[in-house]
mmCIF file of C-alpha atoms in Angstrom:
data_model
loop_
_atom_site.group_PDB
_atom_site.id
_atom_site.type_symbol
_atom_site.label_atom_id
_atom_site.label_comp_id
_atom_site.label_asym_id
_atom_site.label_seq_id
_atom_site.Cartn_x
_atom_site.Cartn_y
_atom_site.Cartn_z
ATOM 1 C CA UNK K 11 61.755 82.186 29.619
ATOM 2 C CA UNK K 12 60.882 80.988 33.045
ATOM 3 C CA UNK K 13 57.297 79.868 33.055
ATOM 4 C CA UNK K 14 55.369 79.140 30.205
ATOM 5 C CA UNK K 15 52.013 77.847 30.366
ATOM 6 C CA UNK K 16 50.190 76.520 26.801
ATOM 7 C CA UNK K 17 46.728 76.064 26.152
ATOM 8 C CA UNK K 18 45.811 75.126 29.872
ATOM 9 C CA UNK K 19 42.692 73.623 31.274
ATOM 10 C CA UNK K 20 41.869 72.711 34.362
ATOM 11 C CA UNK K 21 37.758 70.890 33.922
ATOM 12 C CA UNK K 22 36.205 69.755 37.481
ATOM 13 C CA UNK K 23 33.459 67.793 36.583
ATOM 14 C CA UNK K 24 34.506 67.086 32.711
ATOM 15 C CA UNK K 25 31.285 65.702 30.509
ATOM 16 C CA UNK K 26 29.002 66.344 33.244
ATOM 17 C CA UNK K 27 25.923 69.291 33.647
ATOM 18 C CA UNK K 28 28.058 70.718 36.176
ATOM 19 C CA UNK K 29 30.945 71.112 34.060
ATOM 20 C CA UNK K 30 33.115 74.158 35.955
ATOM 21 C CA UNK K 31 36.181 75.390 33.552
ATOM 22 C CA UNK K 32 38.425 76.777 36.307
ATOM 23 C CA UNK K 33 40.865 77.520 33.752
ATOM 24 C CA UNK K 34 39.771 77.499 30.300
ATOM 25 C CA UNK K 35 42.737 77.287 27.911
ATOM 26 C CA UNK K 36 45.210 79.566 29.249
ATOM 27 C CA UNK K 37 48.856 80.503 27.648
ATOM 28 C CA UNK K 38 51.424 82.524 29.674
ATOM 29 C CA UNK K 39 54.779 83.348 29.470
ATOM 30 C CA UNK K 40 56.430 85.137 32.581
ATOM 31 C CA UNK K 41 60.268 85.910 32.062
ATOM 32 C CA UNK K 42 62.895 85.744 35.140
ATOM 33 C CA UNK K 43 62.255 88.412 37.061
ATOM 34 C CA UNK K 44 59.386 90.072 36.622
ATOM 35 C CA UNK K 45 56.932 91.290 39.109
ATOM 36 C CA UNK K 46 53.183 89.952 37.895
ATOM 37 C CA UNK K 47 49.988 90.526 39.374
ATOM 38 C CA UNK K 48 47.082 88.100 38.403
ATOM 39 C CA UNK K 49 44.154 89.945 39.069
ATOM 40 C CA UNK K 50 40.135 89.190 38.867
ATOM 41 C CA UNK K 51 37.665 88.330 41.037
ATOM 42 C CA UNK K 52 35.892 85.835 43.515
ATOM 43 C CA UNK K 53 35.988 82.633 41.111
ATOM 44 C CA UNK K 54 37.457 84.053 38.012
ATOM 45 C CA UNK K 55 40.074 81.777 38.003
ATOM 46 C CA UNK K 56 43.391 83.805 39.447
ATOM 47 C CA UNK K 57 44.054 81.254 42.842
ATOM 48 C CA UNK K 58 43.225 77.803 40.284
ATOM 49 C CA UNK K 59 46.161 79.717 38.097
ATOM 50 C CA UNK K 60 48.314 79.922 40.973
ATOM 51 C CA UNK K 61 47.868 76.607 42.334
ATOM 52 C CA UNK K 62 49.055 75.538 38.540
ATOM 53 C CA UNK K 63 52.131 77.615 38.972
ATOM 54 C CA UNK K 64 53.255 76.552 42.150
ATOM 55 C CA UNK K 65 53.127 73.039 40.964
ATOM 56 C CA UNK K 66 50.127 72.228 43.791
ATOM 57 C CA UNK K 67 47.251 71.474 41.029
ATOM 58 C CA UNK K 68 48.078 69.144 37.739
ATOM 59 C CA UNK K 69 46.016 70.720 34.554
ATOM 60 C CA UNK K 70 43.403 68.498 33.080
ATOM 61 C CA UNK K 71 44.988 69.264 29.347
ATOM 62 C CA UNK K 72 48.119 71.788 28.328
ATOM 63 C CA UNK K 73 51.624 71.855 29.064
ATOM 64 C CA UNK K 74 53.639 73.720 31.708
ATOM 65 C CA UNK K 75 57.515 74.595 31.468
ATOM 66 C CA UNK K 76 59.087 75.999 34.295
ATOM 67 C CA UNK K 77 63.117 76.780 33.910
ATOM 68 C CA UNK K 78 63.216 74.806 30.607
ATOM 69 C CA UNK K 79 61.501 71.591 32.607
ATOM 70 C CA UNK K 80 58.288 69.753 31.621
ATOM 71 C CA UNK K 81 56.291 69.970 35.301
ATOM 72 C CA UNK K 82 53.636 67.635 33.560
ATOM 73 C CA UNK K 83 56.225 64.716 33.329
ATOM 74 C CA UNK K 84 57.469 65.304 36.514
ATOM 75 C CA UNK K 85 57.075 62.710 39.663
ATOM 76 C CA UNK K 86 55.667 63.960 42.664
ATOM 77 C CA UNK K 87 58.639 63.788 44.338
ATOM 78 C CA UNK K 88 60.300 66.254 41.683
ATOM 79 C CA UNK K 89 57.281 68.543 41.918
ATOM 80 C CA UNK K 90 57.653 68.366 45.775
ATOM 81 C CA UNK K 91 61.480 69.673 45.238
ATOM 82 C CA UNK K 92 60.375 72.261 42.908
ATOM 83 C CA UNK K 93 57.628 73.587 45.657
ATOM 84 C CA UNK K 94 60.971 73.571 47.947
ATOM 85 C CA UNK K 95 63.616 74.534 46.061
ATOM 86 C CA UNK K 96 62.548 77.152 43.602
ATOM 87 C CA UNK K 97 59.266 78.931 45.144
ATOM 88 C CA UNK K 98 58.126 80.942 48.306
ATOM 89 C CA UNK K 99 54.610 81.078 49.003
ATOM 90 C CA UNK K 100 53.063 83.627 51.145
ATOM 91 C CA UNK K 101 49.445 83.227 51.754
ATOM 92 C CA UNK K 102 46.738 85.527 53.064
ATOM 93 C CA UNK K 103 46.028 83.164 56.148
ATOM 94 C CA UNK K 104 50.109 83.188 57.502
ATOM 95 C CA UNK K 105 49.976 79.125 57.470
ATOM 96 C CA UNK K 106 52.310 79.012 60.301
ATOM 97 C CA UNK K 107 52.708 76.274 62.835
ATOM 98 C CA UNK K 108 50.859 77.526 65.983
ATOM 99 C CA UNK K 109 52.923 75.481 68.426
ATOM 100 C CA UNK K 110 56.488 76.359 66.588
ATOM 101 C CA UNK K 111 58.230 79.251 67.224
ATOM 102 C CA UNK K 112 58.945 81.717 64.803
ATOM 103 C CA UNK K 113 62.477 80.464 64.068
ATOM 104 C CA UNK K 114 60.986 77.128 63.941
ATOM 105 C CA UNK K 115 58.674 78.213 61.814
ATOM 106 C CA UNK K 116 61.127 79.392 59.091
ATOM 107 C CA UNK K 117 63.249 76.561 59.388
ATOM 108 C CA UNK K 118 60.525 74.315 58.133
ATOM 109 C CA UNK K 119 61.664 74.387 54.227
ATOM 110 C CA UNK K 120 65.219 74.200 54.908
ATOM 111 C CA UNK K 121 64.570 71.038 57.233
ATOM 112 C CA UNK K 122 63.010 69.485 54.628
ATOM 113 C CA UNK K 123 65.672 70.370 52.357
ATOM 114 C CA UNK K 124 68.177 68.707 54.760
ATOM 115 C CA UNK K 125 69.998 71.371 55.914
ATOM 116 C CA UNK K 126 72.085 71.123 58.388
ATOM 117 C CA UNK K 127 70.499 72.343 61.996
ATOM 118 C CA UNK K 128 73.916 75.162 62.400
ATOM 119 C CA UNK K 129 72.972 76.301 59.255
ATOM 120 C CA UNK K 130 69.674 76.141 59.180
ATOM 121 C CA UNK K 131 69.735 78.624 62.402
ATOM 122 C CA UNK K 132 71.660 81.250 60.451
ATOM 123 C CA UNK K 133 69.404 80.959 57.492
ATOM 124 C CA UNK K 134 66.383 81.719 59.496
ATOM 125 C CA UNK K 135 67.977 84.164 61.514
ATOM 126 C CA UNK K 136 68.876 86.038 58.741
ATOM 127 C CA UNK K 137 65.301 85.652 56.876
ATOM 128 C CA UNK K 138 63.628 87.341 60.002
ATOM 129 C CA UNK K 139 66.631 89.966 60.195
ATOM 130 C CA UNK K 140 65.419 91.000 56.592
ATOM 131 C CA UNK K 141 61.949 91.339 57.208
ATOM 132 C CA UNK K 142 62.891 93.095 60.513
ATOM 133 C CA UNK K 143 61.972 90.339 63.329
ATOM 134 C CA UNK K 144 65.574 89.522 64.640
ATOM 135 C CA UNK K 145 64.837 89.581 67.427
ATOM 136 C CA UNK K 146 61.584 87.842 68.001
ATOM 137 C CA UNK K 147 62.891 83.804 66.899
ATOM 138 C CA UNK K 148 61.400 82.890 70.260
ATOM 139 C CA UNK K 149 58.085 84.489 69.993
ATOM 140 C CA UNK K 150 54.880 82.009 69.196
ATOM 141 C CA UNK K 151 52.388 83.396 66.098
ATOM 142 C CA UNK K 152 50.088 83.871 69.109
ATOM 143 C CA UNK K 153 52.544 85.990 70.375
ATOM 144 C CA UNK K 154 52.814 88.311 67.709
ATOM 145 C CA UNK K 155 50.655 90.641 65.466
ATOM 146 C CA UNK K 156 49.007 90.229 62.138
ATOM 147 C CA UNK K 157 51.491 92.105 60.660
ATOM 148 C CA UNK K 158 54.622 90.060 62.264
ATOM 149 C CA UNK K 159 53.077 86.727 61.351
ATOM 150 C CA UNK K 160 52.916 87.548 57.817
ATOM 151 C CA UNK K 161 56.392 88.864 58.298
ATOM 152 C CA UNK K 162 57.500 85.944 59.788
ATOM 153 C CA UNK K 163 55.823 83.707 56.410
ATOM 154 C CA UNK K 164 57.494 85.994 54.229
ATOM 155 C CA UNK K 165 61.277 85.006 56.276
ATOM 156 C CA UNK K 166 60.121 81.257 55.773
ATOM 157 C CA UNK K 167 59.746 82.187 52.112
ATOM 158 C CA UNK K 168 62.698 83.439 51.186
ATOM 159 C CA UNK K 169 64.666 81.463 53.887
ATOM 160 C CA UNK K 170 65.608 79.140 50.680
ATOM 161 C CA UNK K 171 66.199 82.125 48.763
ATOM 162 C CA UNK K 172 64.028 80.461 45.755
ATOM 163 C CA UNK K 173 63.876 81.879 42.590
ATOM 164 C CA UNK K 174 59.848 82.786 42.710
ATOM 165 C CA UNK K 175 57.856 83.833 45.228
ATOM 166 C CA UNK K 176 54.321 83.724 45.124
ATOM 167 C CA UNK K 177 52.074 86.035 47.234
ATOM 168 C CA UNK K 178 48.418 85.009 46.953
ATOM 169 C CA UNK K 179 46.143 88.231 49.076
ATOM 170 C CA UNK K 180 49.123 88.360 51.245
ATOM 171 C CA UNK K 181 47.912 91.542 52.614
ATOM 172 C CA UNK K 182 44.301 90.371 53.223
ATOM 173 C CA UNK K 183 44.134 89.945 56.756
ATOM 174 C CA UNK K 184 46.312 93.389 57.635
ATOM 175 C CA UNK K 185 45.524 96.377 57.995
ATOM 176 C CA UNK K 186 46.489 98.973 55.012
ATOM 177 C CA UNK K 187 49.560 100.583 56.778
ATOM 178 C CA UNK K 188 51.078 97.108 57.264
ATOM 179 C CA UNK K 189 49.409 95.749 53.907
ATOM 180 C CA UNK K 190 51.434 98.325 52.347
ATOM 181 C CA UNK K 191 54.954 97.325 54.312
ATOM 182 C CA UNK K 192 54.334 93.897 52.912
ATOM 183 C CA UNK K 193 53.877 95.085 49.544
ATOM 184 C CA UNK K 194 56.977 97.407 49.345
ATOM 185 C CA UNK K 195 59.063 94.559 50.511
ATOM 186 C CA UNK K 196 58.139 92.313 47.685
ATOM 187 C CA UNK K 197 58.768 94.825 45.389
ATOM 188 C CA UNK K 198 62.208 95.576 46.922
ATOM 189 C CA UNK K 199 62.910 91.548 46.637
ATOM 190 C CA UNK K 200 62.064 92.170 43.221
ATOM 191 C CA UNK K 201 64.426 94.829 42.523
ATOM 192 C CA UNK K 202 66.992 91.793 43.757
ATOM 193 C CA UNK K 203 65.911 89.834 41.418
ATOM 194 C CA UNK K 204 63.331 87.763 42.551
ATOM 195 C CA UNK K 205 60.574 86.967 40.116
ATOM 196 C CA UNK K 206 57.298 88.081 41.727
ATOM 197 C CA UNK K 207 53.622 86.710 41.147
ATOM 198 C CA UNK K 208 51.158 88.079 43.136
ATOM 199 C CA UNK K 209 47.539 87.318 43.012
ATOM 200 C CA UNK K 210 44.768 89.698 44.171
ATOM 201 C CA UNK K 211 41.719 90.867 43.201
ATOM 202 C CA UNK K 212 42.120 94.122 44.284
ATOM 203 C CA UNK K 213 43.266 96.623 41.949
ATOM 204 C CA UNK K 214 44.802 99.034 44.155
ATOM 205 C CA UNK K 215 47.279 95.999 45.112
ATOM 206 C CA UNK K 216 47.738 95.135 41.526
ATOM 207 C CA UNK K 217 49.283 98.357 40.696
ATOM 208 C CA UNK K 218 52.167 97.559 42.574
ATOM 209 C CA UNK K 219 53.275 95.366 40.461
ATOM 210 C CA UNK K 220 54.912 95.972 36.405
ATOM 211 C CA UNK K 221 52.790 93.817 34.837
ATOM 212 C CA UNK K 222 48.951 92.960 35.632
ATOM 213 C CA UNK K 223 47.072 89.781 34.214
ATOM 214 C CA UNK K 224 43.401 89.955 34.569
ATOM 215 C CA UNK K 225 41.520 86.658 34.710
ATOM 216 C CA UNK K 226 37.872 86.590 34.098
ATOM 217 C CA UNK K 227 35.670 83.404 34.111
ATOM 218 C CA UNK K 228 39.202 81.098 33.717
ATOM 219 C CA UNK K 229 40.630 83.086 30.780
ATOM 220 C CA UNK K 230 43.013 85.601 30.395
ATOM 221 C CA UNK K 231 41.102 88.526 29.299
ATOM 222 C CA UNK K 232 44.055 91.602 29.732
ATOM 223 C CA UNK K 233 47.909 91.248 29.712
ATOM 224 C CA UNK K 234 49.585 94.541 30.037
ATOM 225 C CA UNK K 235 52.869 96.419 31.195
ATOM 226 C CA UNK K 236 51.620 99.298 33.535
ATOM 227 C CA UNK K 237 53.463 102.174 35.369
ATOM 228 C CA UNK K 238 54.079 100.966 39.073
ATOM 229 C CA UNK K 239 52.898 102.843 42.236
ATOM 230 C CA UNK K 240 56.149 102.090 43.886
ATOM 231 C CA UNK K 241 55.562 101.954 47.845
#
């Protein structure tokens, strides 16, 4: 099992009138890989989840084991390695470095993993190879489309070659032809291997995944194997 979440809360506000359950005892198991969409809407409690699996939020109560690990004993230095070391994100808004170029850009992890600049270079070269941006290293996210830019956070995701990558909206600033480029890629890194969890809350996107989660008002409320509209 690679992630297993028990009985997880996360309470902003605890003992107070304005008491907000984000998530509102949650268990999950996820197995290495799978390809998981966790689906619902505005404020139901999908991007609170994701910020518990990526190690950027602590739970208020529960306990979360990823690869056999307790994250909830875990320094912030070790959950800092984890973020580095074992998952991708892609986000909807790109979160790339304006003034960095987009090799720069995908070096970022792998600096901070201490890798060695020669090295580094042929990492990132060969990230934006994959996602088909060889040849634009030089270019400036200004420079470049929607499209590339979330191609180019996509390289700097898998640039570490982690063993999770997490898409949250990834395709919700693109257009649907390119939305659905991005899409067939992560399944194809799934079909590697890579375990995939993708958060959306549209259900269109969802289907491109083998497994759907639906989150309503911070529980889990649907947990089901579906056929896949492979892209």
């Amino acid at each position: 099992m690679l992630i297993r979440l028990e009985n997880i809360y996360k309470i902003y506000g605890e003992g107070l009138e304005s008491e907000v359950r984000a998530l509102d005892g949650v268990s999950l198991e996820i197995d290495r890989g799978e390809f998981v969409a966790i689906a619902g809407a505005s404020g139901s409690g999908k991007s609170t989840m994701m910020n518990v699996l990526g190690c950027l939020d602590i739970p208020t109560y529960g306990e979360y084991w990823l690869d056999g690990q307790n994250v909830l004993e875990m320094t912030d230095r070790q959950l800092s390695h984890i973020r580095n070391k074992q998952i991708g994100f892609i986000f909807q808004g790109y979160n790339l470095i304006p003034e960095l170029t987009a090799q720069e850009n995908v070096e970022l992890p792998l600096i901070y993993q201490g890798i060695g600049a020669a090295r580094r270079a042929d990492l990132a070269q060969e990230a934006l190879e994959r996602v088909g941006l060889g040849s634009r290293g030089g270019h400036k996210p200004s420079e470049m489309s929607g499209g590339q830019q979330q191609r180019v956070a996509i390289a700097r995701a898998i640039s570490t070659h982690p063993p999770i990558i997490m898409a949250d909206e990834p395709t919700g600033a693109l257009d649907s032809k390119t939305g659905r480029e991005v899409l067939a890629f992560l399944q194809q890194l799934n079909r590697e291997g890579s375990t995939i969890i993708l958060i959306t809350h549209d259900n269109g996107i969802a289907a491109t995944a083998r497994r759907i989660v639906r989150v309503s008002d911070g529980r889990i409320v649907e947990d089901r194997i579906q056929e896949v509209d492979w892209l």
